[in-house]
Coordinates of N, CA and C in Angstrom, one line a residue:
Chain I
G20 N -11.8 23.4 -19.9 CA -11.1 23.3 -18.6 C -10.0 24.1 -17.7
A21 N -9.2 24.1 -17.0 CA -8.3 25.1 -16.3 C -6.7 23.9 -17.1
V22 N -6.1 24.9 -17.3 CA -4.8 24.4 -17.4 C -3.4 24.8 -16.8
V23 N -2.8 23.6 -16.8 CA -1.8 23.5 -16.1 C -0.3 23.2 -16.9
S24 N 0.8 24.0 -17.2 CA 2.1 23.9 -18.3 C 2.6 23.2 -17.1
Q25 N 4.0 23.2 -17.4 CA 4.9 22.5 -16.9 C 6.5 23.1 -18.1
H26 N 7.3 23.4 -17.4 CA 8.1 23.7 -18.5 C 10.0 22.8 -17.7
P27 N 10.6 22.4 -18.4 CA 10.6 22.0 -19.6 C 10.0 21.0 -19.8
S28 N 10.0 20.6 -21.3 CA 8.8 19.2 -21.3 C 9.6 18.4 -21.3
W29 N 11.1 18.2 -21.3 CA 11.4 17.8 -20.8 C 13.6 18.2 -20.5
V30 N 14.5 16.8 -20.3 CA 15.5 17.8 -20.4 C 16.7 16.5 -19.8
I31 N 17.9 17.2 -20.6 CA 19.2 15.4 -20.9 C 20.2 16.8 -20.2
C32 N 20.3 15.8 -18.5 CA 21.6 17.0 -18.0 C 23.1 15.9 -17.0
K33 N 23.8 16.4 -16.7 CA 24.9 16.0 -16.1 C 24.8 15.3 -14.9
S34 N 25.3 14.3 -15.0 CA 25.2 14.2 -13.4 C 25.9 15.4 -12.3
G35 N 25.2 15.8 -11.1 CA 25.8 16.8 -10.9 C 25.2 18.3 -10.6
T36 N 24.6 17.9 -11.7 CA 24.0 19.2 -12.1 C 22.7 19.7 -11.8
S37 N 22.1 20.8 -11.3 CA 21.5 21.6 -11.2 C 19.8 21.5 -11.7
V38 N 18.7 21.2 -11.7 CA 17.4 20.9 -12.8 C 16.4 22.0 -12.4
K39 N 16.0 23.1 -13.1 CA 14.7 23.5 -12.6 C 13.5 23.1 -13.5
I40 N 12.4 22.5 -12.6 CA 11.5 22.6 -13.5 C 10.4 23.5 -13.0
E41 N 9.5 23.8 -13.5 CA 8.5 24.4 -14.0 C 6.9 24.7 -13.7
C42 N 6.1 24.8 -13.0 CA 5.1 24.3 -12.9 C 3.6 25.7 -13.0
R43 N 3.0 26.3 -14.4 CA 2.2 27.1 -14.2 C 0.6 26.7 -14.4
S44 N 0.2 27.6 -13.6 CA -1.1 27.5 -13.5 C -1.8 28.8 -14.1
L45 N -2.2 28.5 -16.0 CA -2.0 29.4 -16.7 C -3.7 30.4 -16.2
D46 N -4.3 29.7 -15.6 CA -5.8 30.8 -15.9 C -6.9 30.6 -14.7
F47 N -6.1 29.4 -13.6 CA -6.3 29.9 -12.4 C -5.3 30.2 -10.9
Q48 N -5.8 30.8 -9.9 CA -4.7 30.5 -8.8 C -4.9 29.5 -8.1
A49 N -3.6 28.8 -8.2 CA -4.0 27.6 -7.4 C -2.8 28.1 -6.2
T50 N -3.9 27.7 -4.8 CA -3.3 28.0 -3.6 C -2.2 27.2 -3.0
T51 N -2.8 26.0 -3.9 CA -1.6 24.3 -3.6 C -1.5 23.8 -4.9
M52 N -0.1 23.0 -5.0 CA 0.4 22.6 -5.6 C 1.3 21.0 -5.4
F53 N 0.6 20.3 -5.9 CA 1.6 19.4 -5.6 C 2.3 18.6 -6.6
W54 N 3.3 17.8 -6.0 CA 5.3 17.2 -7.0 C 4.7 16.3 -7.0
Y55 N 4.6 15.1 -8.6 CA 4.8 14.0 -8.5 C 5.9 13.1 -9.2
R56 N 6.5 11.6 -8.7 CA 7.4 11.5 -9.3 C 6.6 10.2 -10.4
Q57 N 7.5 9.5 -11.5 CA 6.5 8.6 -12.4 C 8.0 7.8 -12.8
F58 N 8.1 6.8 -12.3 CA 9.2 5.3 -12.8 C 8.4 5.0 -14.1
P59 N 9.4 5.2 -15.2 CA 8.9 4.2 -16.4 C 7.9 2.6 -15.8
K60 N 7.0 2.8 -16.3 CA 6.4 1.9 -16.6 C 5.3 1.5 -15.0
Q61 N 5.7 2.5 -13.8 CA 5.1 2.5 -12.3 C 4.5 3.4 -12.1
S62 N 4.1 3.2 -10.9 CA 2.3 4.7 -10.7 C 3.3 5.9 -10.8
L63 N 2.2 6.7 -10.3 CA 3.0 8.5 -9.6 C 3.1 8.0 -8.3
M64 N 4.1 8.2 -7.7 CA 4.5 8.7 -6.5 C 4.2 10.2 -6.0
L65 N 3.7 10.4 -4.7 CA 3.1 12.5 -4.3 C 4.8 12.1 -3.7
M66 N 5.5 13.9 -3.6 CA 6.7 14.0 -3.1 C 6.9 15.2 -2.6
A67 N 5.7 15.4 -2.9 CA 5.6 17.1 -1.8 C 4.6 17.9 -1.6
T68 N 4.2 18.4 -1.2 CA 2.8 19.3 -1.3 C 2.9 20.8 -1.1
S69 N 3.0 21.7 -1.8 CA 3.4 22.8 -2.1 C 2.5 24.1 -2.2
N70 N 2.6 25.4 -1.1 CA 1.7 26.3 -0.7 C 2.4 27.0 -0.4
E71 N 1.8 28.0 -1.7 CA 2.1 29.5 -1.6 C 2.4 30.2 -0.3
G72 N 3.9 30.8 -0.7 CA 3.9 31.5 0.7 C 4.5 30.9 2.0
S73 N 4.6 29.6 2.1 CA 5.5 28.8 3.1 C 6.3 27.9 2.3
K74 N 6.9 27.0 3.4 CA 7.4 25.6 3.1 C 6.7 24.2 2.3
A75 N 7.4 23.8 1.7 CA 6.9 22.7 1.3 C 6.8 21.5 2.7
T76 N 5.8 20.8 2.2 CA 5.5 19.6 3.4 C 6.0 18.6 2.6
Y77 N 7.3 17.6 2.6 CA 7.5 16.4 2.2 C 7.0 15.0 2.4
E78 N 6.7 14.2 1.5 CA 6.3 12.7 2.0 C 7.2 11.9 2.5
Q79 N 7.2 11.1 2.9 CA 8.1 10.0 3.4 C 9.5 9.8 2.9
G80 N 10.3 10.0 3.2 CA 11.4 8.9 2.1 C 11.4 10.2 1.2
V81 N 11.1 11.4 0.8 CA 11.8 12.4 -0.1 C 12.4 13.4 0.3
E82 N 13.5 13.4 0.1 CA 14.6 14.3 0.4 C 14.7 16.1 0.3
K83 N 13.7 16.8 1.3 CA 13.7 17.8 1.1 C 15.3 18.8 0.4
D84 N 16.3 18.6 1.1 CA 17.7 19.0 0.2 C 17.8 18.5 -0.7
K85 N 17.1 17.9 -2.1 CA 17.4 17.4 -2.9 C 16.3 17.9 -4.1
F86 N 15.1 17.2 -3.4 CA 14.5 18.4 -4.0 C 13.7 19.7 -3.5
L87 N 14.3 20.8 -4.1 CA 13.6 22.1 -3.7 C 12.6 22.7 -4.3
I88 N 12.0 22.7 -3.5 CA 10.3 23.4 -3.8 C 10.4 24.7 -2.8
N89 N 9.8 25.4 -4.0 CA 9.6 27.3 -4.3 C 8.0 27.5 -4.9
H90 N 7.1 27.8 -4.4 CA 5.9 27.9 -4.5 C 6.0 29.4 -4.3
A91 N 6.0 30.3 -5.0 CA 6.3 32.2 -4.8 C 5.1 32.7 -4.8
S92 N 4.2 32.2 -6.3 CA 3.1 32.7 -6.4 C 2.5 31.8 -6.6
L93 N 0.6 32.8 -6.6 CA -0.4 31.7 -7.0 C -0.3 31.3 -8.2
T94 N 0.1 31.5 -9.3 CA 0.4 30.7 -10.7 C 1.9 30.1 -11.1
L95 N 2.8 29.5 -10.2 CA 3.7 29.2 -10.5 C 4.6 28.7 -9.0
S96 N 5.4 27.4 -8.8 CA 5.6 26.6 -8.1 C 7.0 25.9 -8.9
T97 N 8.1 25.8 -8.6 CA 9.5 25.7 -9.4 C 9.5 24.3 -8.6
L98 N 10.6 23.1 -8.9 CA 10.5 22.0 -8.6 C 12.5 21.9 -9.1
T99 N 13.4 22.2 -8.4 CA 15.1 21.9 -8.4 C 15.5 21.0 -7.4
V100 N 16.4 20.3 -8.6 CA 16.4 18.4 -8.8 C 18.6 19.0 -8.1
T101 N 18.4 19.2 -7.4 CA 19.8 19.6 -6.9 C 20.8 18.1 -7.5
S102 N 22.3 18.9 -7.8 CA 23.0 17.7 -7.8 C 22.3 16.2 -8.3
A103 N 21.8 16.2 -9.8 CA 21.2 15.1 -9.8 C 22.4 14.0 -10.4
H104 N 22.1 13.2 -10.2 CA 21.9 11.9 -10.8 C 21.0 10.5 -11.4
P105 N 21.7 9.6 -11.8 CA 21.1 9.2 -13.2 C 19.6 8.5 -12.3
E106 N 20.2 7.8 -11.1 CA 19.0 7.4 -10.3 C 17.7 8.4 -10.2
D107 N 17.7 9.5 -9.9 CA 16.6 11.1 -9.9 C 16.3 11.0 -12.0
S108 N 16.7 10.4 -12.6 CA 16.2 10.6 -13.8 C 14.4 10.0 -14.1
S109 N 13.9 10.3 -13.9 CA 12.0 10.6 -14.1 C 11.4 11.5 -14.3
F110 N 9.7 10.7 -15.0 CA 8.7 11.6 -14.8 C 8.5 12.8 -13.9
Y111 N 8.1 13.5 -13.8 CA 8.3 14.8 -12.8 C 6.6 15.6 -13.4
I112 N 5.5 15.5 -13.0 CA 4.2 15.8 -12.8 C 3.9 16.5 -11.4
C113 N 3.7 17.9 -12.4 CA 2.9 18.4 -11.2 C 1.4 18.9 -11.1
S114 N 0.7 18.9 -10.0 CA -1.2 19.7 -10.5 C -0.9 20.4 -9.4
G115 N -1.9 21.6 -10.2 CA -2.2 22.3 -9.0 C -4.1 22.6 -8.4
V116 N -4.2 22.7 -7.3 CA -5.6 22.7 -6.9 C -6.3 24.5 -6.9
G117 N -7.2 24.8 -7.3 CA -8.2 26.0 -7.9 C -9.2 25.6 -8.3
G118 N -10.2 26.7 -7.3 CA -11.4 26.6 -7.7 C -12.0 28.1 -9.6
L119 N -12.8 26.8 -10.1 CA -13.6 27.6 -11.1 C -15.2 26.9 -10.5
G120 N -15.6 28.3 -10.7 CA -16.8 28.6 -11.1 C -17.0 28.0 -9.6
G121 N -16.4 28.2 -8.7 CA -16.7 28.1 -7.0 C -16.2 26.9 -7.1
K122 N -15.8 25.6 -7.5 CA -15.3 24.4 -7.0 C -13.9 23.9 -7.3
E123 N -13.2 23.5 -5.9 CA -12.1 23.8 -5.8 C -11.9 21.9 -7.0
T124 N -10.7 22.5 -7.4 CA -10.5 20.8 -8.4 C -9.2 20.5 -8.9
Q125 N -8.5 20.0 -8.8 CA -7.3 19.0 -9.6 C -7.3 19.2 -10.6
Y126 N -6.0 20.5 -11.3 CA -5.3 19.9 -12.9 C -4.1 19.7 -12.9
F127 N -3.4 18.4 -13.7 CA -2.6 17.9 -13.7 C -1.5 18.5 -15.2
G128 N -0.3 18.8 -14.5 CA 0.6 19.0 -16.0 C 0.4 17.9 -17.5
P129 N 1.3 18.5 -18.0 CA 2.1 17.3 -18.5 C 2.9 17.0 -18.6
G130 N 3.9 17.1 -17.9 CA 4.8 16.4 -16.9 C 6.1 16.9 -17.8
T131 N 7.4 16.7 -16.9 CA 8.7 16.4 -17.8 C 9.7 15.4 -17.5
R132 N 9.4 15.1 -18.7 CA 10.9 13.9 -18.9 C 12.4 14.4 -18.3
L133 N 13.1 14.0 -17.2 CA 14.2 14.1 -16.8 C 15.6 13.3 -17.0
L134 N 16.1 13.0 -18.0 CA 16.9 11.8 -18.3 C 18.2 12.6 -17.6
V135 N 18.8 12.0 -16.5 CA 20.3 12.7 -15.8 C 21.4 11.5 -16.7
L136 N 22.4 11.7 -17.2 CA 23.4 10.9 -18.0 C 24.9 11.0 -17.1
Chain P
S28 N 1.6 0.2 2.2 CA 1.7 0.8 1.3 C 0.9 1.4 1.1
Q29 N 0.9 2.8 0.8 CA -0.3 3.5 1.0 C -1.1 3.5 0.0
Q30 N -0.4 3.2 -1.7 CA -1.3 3.1 -2.6 C -2.2 1.9 -3.1
G31 N -2.6 2.3 -3.7 CA -4.0 1.3 -4.1 C -3.3 0.3 -5.1
E32 N -3.7 -0.6 -5.7 CA -3.0 -2.2 -5.8 C -4.8 -2.7 -7.1
E33 N -4.1 -1.9 -8.5 CA -5.0 -2.5 -8.8 C -5.0 -4.2 -10.2
D34 N -6.1 -4.5 -10.4 CA -6.0 -5.6 -11.2 C -6.5 -5.5 -12.2
P35 N -6.9 -6.0 -13.8 CA -5.6 -7.3 -13.7 C -3.7 -6.0 -13.9
Q36 N -3.0 -6.3 -14.1 CA -1.3 -5.7 -14.4 C -1.9 -5.3 -16.0
A37 N -2.6 -5.7 -16.7 CA -2.3 -5.6 -18.1 C -3.7 -6.6 -18.5
L38 N -4.5 -5.7 -19.5 CA -6.1 -6.2 -20.3 C -5.9 -6.2 -21.6
S39 N -6.0 -7.1 -22.3 CA -5.9 -7.1 -23.6 C -7.1 -7.2 -24.2
I40 N -7.9 -6.6 -25.2 CA -9.1 -7.0 -25.9 C -9.5 -6.5 -26.9
Q41 N -10.4 -7.1 -27.8 CA -11.0 -6.4 -28.9 C -11.9 -5.1 -29.0
E42 N -12.2 -4.4 -30.0 CA -13.0 -3.2 -29.9 C -14.8 -3.8 -30.0
G43 N -15.0 -3.1 -29.3 CA -16.6 -3.1 -28.8 C -16.5 -3.7 -27.9
E44 N -15.6 -5.0 -27.2 CA -16.0 -5.4 -25.9 C -15.5 -4.9 -24.6
N45 N -16.3 -5.2 -23.4 CA -16.0 -4.0 -21.6 C -14.8 -4.1 -21.8
A46 N -14.1 -3.4 -20.7 CA -12.9 -3.5 -20.2 C -13.6 -3.3 -18.7
T47 N -12.9 -3.8 -18.0 CA -13.2 -3.7 -16.3 C -11.9 -3.8 -15.7
M48 N -12.0 -2.8 -14.6 CA -10.9 -2.8 -14.4 C -10.5 -2.3 -13.4
N49 N -9.6 -3.7 -11.6 CA -10.7 -3.2 -10.2 C -9.5 -2.0 -9.6
C50 N -9.7 -2.1 -8.6 CA -8.8 -1.5 -7.4 C -9.0 -1.5 -6.2
S51 N -8.5 -1.1 -5.4 CA -8.7 -2.2 -3.8 C -7.0 -0.4 -3.1
Y52 N -8.1 -0.7 -1.9 CA -7.0 0.1 -1.5 C -7.1 -0.2 0.1
K53 N -6.2 0.1 1.2 CA -6.0 0.4 2.8 C -7.2 0.8 3.6
T54 N -6.9 2.4 3.0 CA -6.9 2.7 4.3 C -8.8 3.0 4.6
S55 N -8.8 4.5 5.0 CA -10.0 5.1 4.6 C -9.8 6.4 4.0
I56 N -10.7 6.7 3.0 CA -10.7 7.9 2.4 C -12.2 8.3 2.0
N57 N -11.6 10.1 1.4 CA -13.2 10.6 1.4 C -13.0 10.4 -0.2
N58 N -12.7 10.3 -1.0 CA -13.6 9.8 -2.2 C -11.7 9.2 -3.2
L59 N -12.6 8.9 -4.5 CA -11.3 7.6 -5.0 C -11.7 8.7 -6.5
Q60 N -10.3 8.2 -7.0 CA -10.9 9.3 -8.5 C -9.6 8.0 -9.6
W61 N -10.3 8.3 -10.8 CA -10.0 7.6 -11.5 C -8.8 8.2 -13.2
Y62 N -8.0 8.4 -13.5 CA -7.9 8.7 -14.7 C -6.8 7.8 -15.9
R63 N -6.2 9.0 -16.6 CA -6.0 7.6 -18.0 C -4.5 8.4 -18.1
Q64 N -3.7 7.7 -18.5 CA -2.5 7.9 -19.4 C -1.9 7.4 -20.8
N65 N -1.8 8.2 -20.8 CA -1.6 8.0 -22.9 C 0.0 7.6 -22.3
S66 N 0.8 6.8 -23.7 CA 2.4 6.1 -23.3 C 2.7 7.6 -22.7
G67 N 3.3 7.9 -21.4 CA 4.8 9.1 -21.8 C 3.8 10.6 -21.7
R68 N 2.5 10.5 -20.8 CA 2.2 11.8 -21.0 C 1.3 12.1 -20.4
G69 N 0.9 13.2 -19.5 CA 0.1 13.2 -18.5 C -0.8 12.9 -18.2
L70 N -1.9 13.2 -17.3 CA -3.0 12.5 -17.1 C -4.0 13.4 -17.2
V71 N -5.2 12.1 -17.4 CA -6.5 12.7 -18.0 C -7.2 12.7 -16.6
H72 N -8.1 13.3 -16.2 CA -9.2 12.8 -15.3 C -9.7 12.8 -15.5
L73 N -10.9 11.4 -15.2 CA -11.6 10.6 -15.6 C -13.6 10.8 -15.0
I74 N -13.3 10.6 -13.7 CA -14.5 10.6 -12.4 C -13.9 10.3 -11.5
L75 N -14.9 11.3 -10.4 CA -14.4 11.0 -8.6 C -15.6 10.7 -8.6
I76 N -15.0 9.7 -7.4 CA -16.1 8.7 -6.8 C -16.1 9.1 -5.7
R77 N -17.2 9.5 -4.7 CA -17.8 10.6 -3.2 C -17.2 9.1 -2.4
S78 N -16.8 9.1 -1.3 CA -16.7 8.0 -0.3 C -18.6 7.2 0.0
N79 N -19.0 8.2 0.2 CA -20.4 8.0 0.5 C -21.8 8.1 -1.1
E80 N -21.1 7.9 -2.3 CA -21.5 7.3 -3.5 C -21.3 6.1 -3.8
R81 N -21.8 4.7 -4.4 CA -21.9 3.7 -4.7 C -21.4 3.5 -6.3
E82 N -22.4 4.4 -7.1 CA -21.9 4.3 -8.3 C -21.9 5.1 -9.3
K83 N -21.1 5.2 -9.9 CA -21.3 7.1 -11.0 C -21.0 7.1 -12.7
H84 N -21.9 7.4 -13.3 CA -21.2 6.7 -14.6 C -21.2 8.4 -15.3
S85 N -20.1 8.2 -16.9 CA -20.1 9.5 -17.4 C -19.1 9.1 -19.1
G86 N -20.3 9.2 -19.6 CA -20.1 8.3 -20.9 C -20.4 6.8 -21.2
R87 N -19.4 6.4 -21.6 CA -19.2 5.2 -22.0 C -18.1 4.3 -20.3
L88 N -18.4 5.4 -19.4 CA -17.4 5.2 -17.8 C -18.3 4.6 -16.8
R89 N -18.4 4.2 -16.3 CA -18.8 3.5 -15.0 C -17.9 2.9 -14.1
V90 N -18.5 3.6 -12.7 CA -17.0 3.6 -11.5 C -18.0 3.3 -10.7
T91 N -17.4 1.9 -9.6 CA -18.3 1.7 -8.5 C -17.9 1.9 -7.3
L92 N -17.4 1.7 -6.5 CA -17.7 1.9 -5.3 C -17.8 1.4 -3.5
D93 N -17.0 0.3 -3.2 CA -17.9 -0.5 -2.1 C -16.7 0.3 -1.0
T94 N -17.1 0.1 -0.5 CA -15.6 1.3 1.0 C -15.7 -0.4 1.9
S95 N -17.5 -0.9 2.3 CA -16.8 -1.9 3.5 C -15.7 -2.8 2.8
K96 N -15.6 -3.2 1.3 CA -14.1 -3.7 1.2 C -13.2 -2.9 -0.2
K97 N -13.5 -1.8 0.7 CA -12.0 -1.1 -0.2 C -11.8 -1.0 -1.4
S98 N -12.6 -1.3 -2.6 CA -12.2 -1.6 -4.1 C -13.3 -0.2 -4.1
S99 N -13.2 -0.3 -5.6 CA -14.0 0.5 -6.8 C -13.7 -0.1 -8.7
S100 N -14.0 -0.1 -8.5 CA -14.2 -0.7 -10.6 C -14.3 0.3 -11.3
L101 N -13.7 0.5 -13.0 CA -14.4 1.0 -13.5 C -13.9 0.2 -14.6
L102 N -15.7 0.7 -15.0 CA -15.8 -0.8 -16.7 C -16.0 1.1 -17.6
I103 N -15.4 0.3 -18.6 CA -15.7 1.1 -19.7 C -16.4 0.5 -21.0
T104 N -17.2 0.8 -21.9 CA -18.1 -0.1 -22.5 C -18.2 0.6 -24.1
A105 N -18.1 -1.0 -24.3 CA -18.1 -0.2 -26.2 C -16.1 0.2 -26.3
S106 N -15.4 -0.8 -25.8 CA -14.3 -0.4 -26.2 C -13.7 0.6 -27.5
R107 N -12.7 1.4 -27.5 CA -11.7 1.8 -29.0 C -11.3 1.5 -29.0
A108 N -10.0 1.4 -30.2 CA -8.2 1.3 -29.4 C -8.1 2.5 -29.5
A109 N -8.5 3.5 -29.3 CA -7.9 5.0 -28.6 C -8.2 5.3 -27.3
D110 N -9.1 3.7 -26.2 CA -9.0 3.8 -25.4 C -8.0 3.3 -25.4
T111 N -7.2 2.8 -25.3 CA -5.8 2.0 -25.1 C -4.6 3.6 -24.4
A112 N -4.4 2.9 -23.4 CA -3.8 3.8 -22.3 C -3.8 2.8 -20.9
S113 N -3.0 3.7 -20.0 CA -2.8 3.2 -18.8 C -3.8 4.3 -17.7
Y114 N -4.3 3.1 -16.9 CA -5.2 3.5 -16.0 C -5.1 3.4 -15.0
F115 N -5.0 4.2 -13.6 CA -4.7 4.3 -12.5 C -6.2 5.1 -11.6
C116 N -6.0 4.5 -10.1 CA -6.9 4.9 -9.3 C -6.1 5.3 -8.6
A117 N -6.6 6.5 -7.8 CA -6.2 7.3 -6.9 C -7.4 8.0 -5.8
T118 N -6.9 7.4 -4.9 CA -7.0 8.1 -3.4 C -6.8 9.2 -2.4
G119 N -8.2 10.1 -2.4 CA -7.3 11.2 -1.4 C -8.3 11.0 -0.4
R120 N -7.2 11.8 0.6 CA -7.4 11.5 2.2 C -6.7 12.4 2.3
G121 N -7.6 12.3 3.9 CA -7.9 13.9 4.9 C -8.3 15.6 4.4
S122 N -8.0 16.5 4.5 CA -8.7 18.0 4.0 C -8.0 18.7 2.9
T123 N -7.1 17.8 2.4 CA -5.8 18.3 1.9 C -6.7 17.9 0.1
L124 N -7.5 18.9 -0.4 CA -7.7 18.2 -1.8 C -6.4 18.3 -2.9
G125 N -6.0 17.0 -3.4 CA -4.8 16.9 -5.1 C -3.6 16.2 -3.8
R126 N -4.5 15.4 -2.4 CA -3.0 14.8 -2.2 C -3.6 13.6 -2.4
L127 N -2.6 13.0 -3.8 CA -3.6 12.3 -3.9 C -2.5 10.5 -3.5
Y128 N -3.2 9.3 -3.4 CA -1.8 7.6 -4.0 C -2.4 7.2 -5.1
F129 N -1.8 7.4 -5.7 CA -2.2 5.9 -6.8 C -2.0 4.9 -6.6
G130 N -3.1 4.2 -7.2 CA -2.2 2.9 -7.8 C -1.3 2.4 -8.8
R131 N -1.4 1.0 -8.4 CA 0.4 0.9 -9.8 C -0.5 0.9 -11.4
G132 N -1.6 0.7 -11.7 CA -1.9 1.3 -12.9 C -2.6 0.0 -13.9
T133 N -3.6 -0.2 -14.7 CA -3.6 -1.0 -15.4 C -3.3 -0.6 -17.2
Q134 N -2.8 -1.7 -17.6 CA -2.4 -1.2 -18.8 C -3.4 -1.5 -19.9
L135 N -4.1 -1.2 -20.1 CA -5.3 -1.5 -21.2 C -4.4 -1.3 -23.3
T136 N -5.0 -2.5 -23.7 CA -4.7 -2.5 -25.2 C -6.2 -2.7 -25.8
V137 N -6.4 -2.2 -26.7 CA -7.7 -2.7 -27.5 C -7.6 -2.5 -28.8
W138 N -8.0 -3.5 -29.3 CA -7.1 -4.1 -30.4 C -8.5 -3.5 -31.9
P139 N -7.6 -2.5 -32.8 CA -9.3 -2.4 -33.8 C -9.6 -4.0 -34.3

């Protein structure tokens, strides 16, 4: 199956710093990518939809100035957590939608664990 | 809430037994998917059932969908210790594939 990678897999940072998380589709072109957040023992919450070459669409309650999303190419989307605070500590998962064999399917990355001290 | 709800929240069984998890949702859907997540890891897609389907099988997995009751169930037959994980249902709506709303999940523990 298709592969989506995330980098870094985990990151620890100080409060007030910005952290960039990369999401790459390795063997397919992802016209659309999604960013989810998961707090411990909770479900995944959709944060935003990212389309290549256009502005991301954020879900209600997600601060677009706090979580900057850039989808500069068909294989890369980045999520930047600006001025991170301890409450931003979470597991961030991206997914990409692409077509292999003529069928569009969604593929999830392995996730990035962020800890803000 | 736009999320689905799974029950039970936690399920503990012995190897060889069947495990049934249920999911309910609130709005109309195009499809419903089940995912598995091992502790602290990414998601593994298990099965997708479309709104016009009632039942689907994949190996030891059987999924049902009742759109009139807005509910779905995931049955894992002959469970194994390796099936221990969290299981989530997710509903897809609208024309954008991949815009999913996840339920709270069921933590399944299978004892050897």
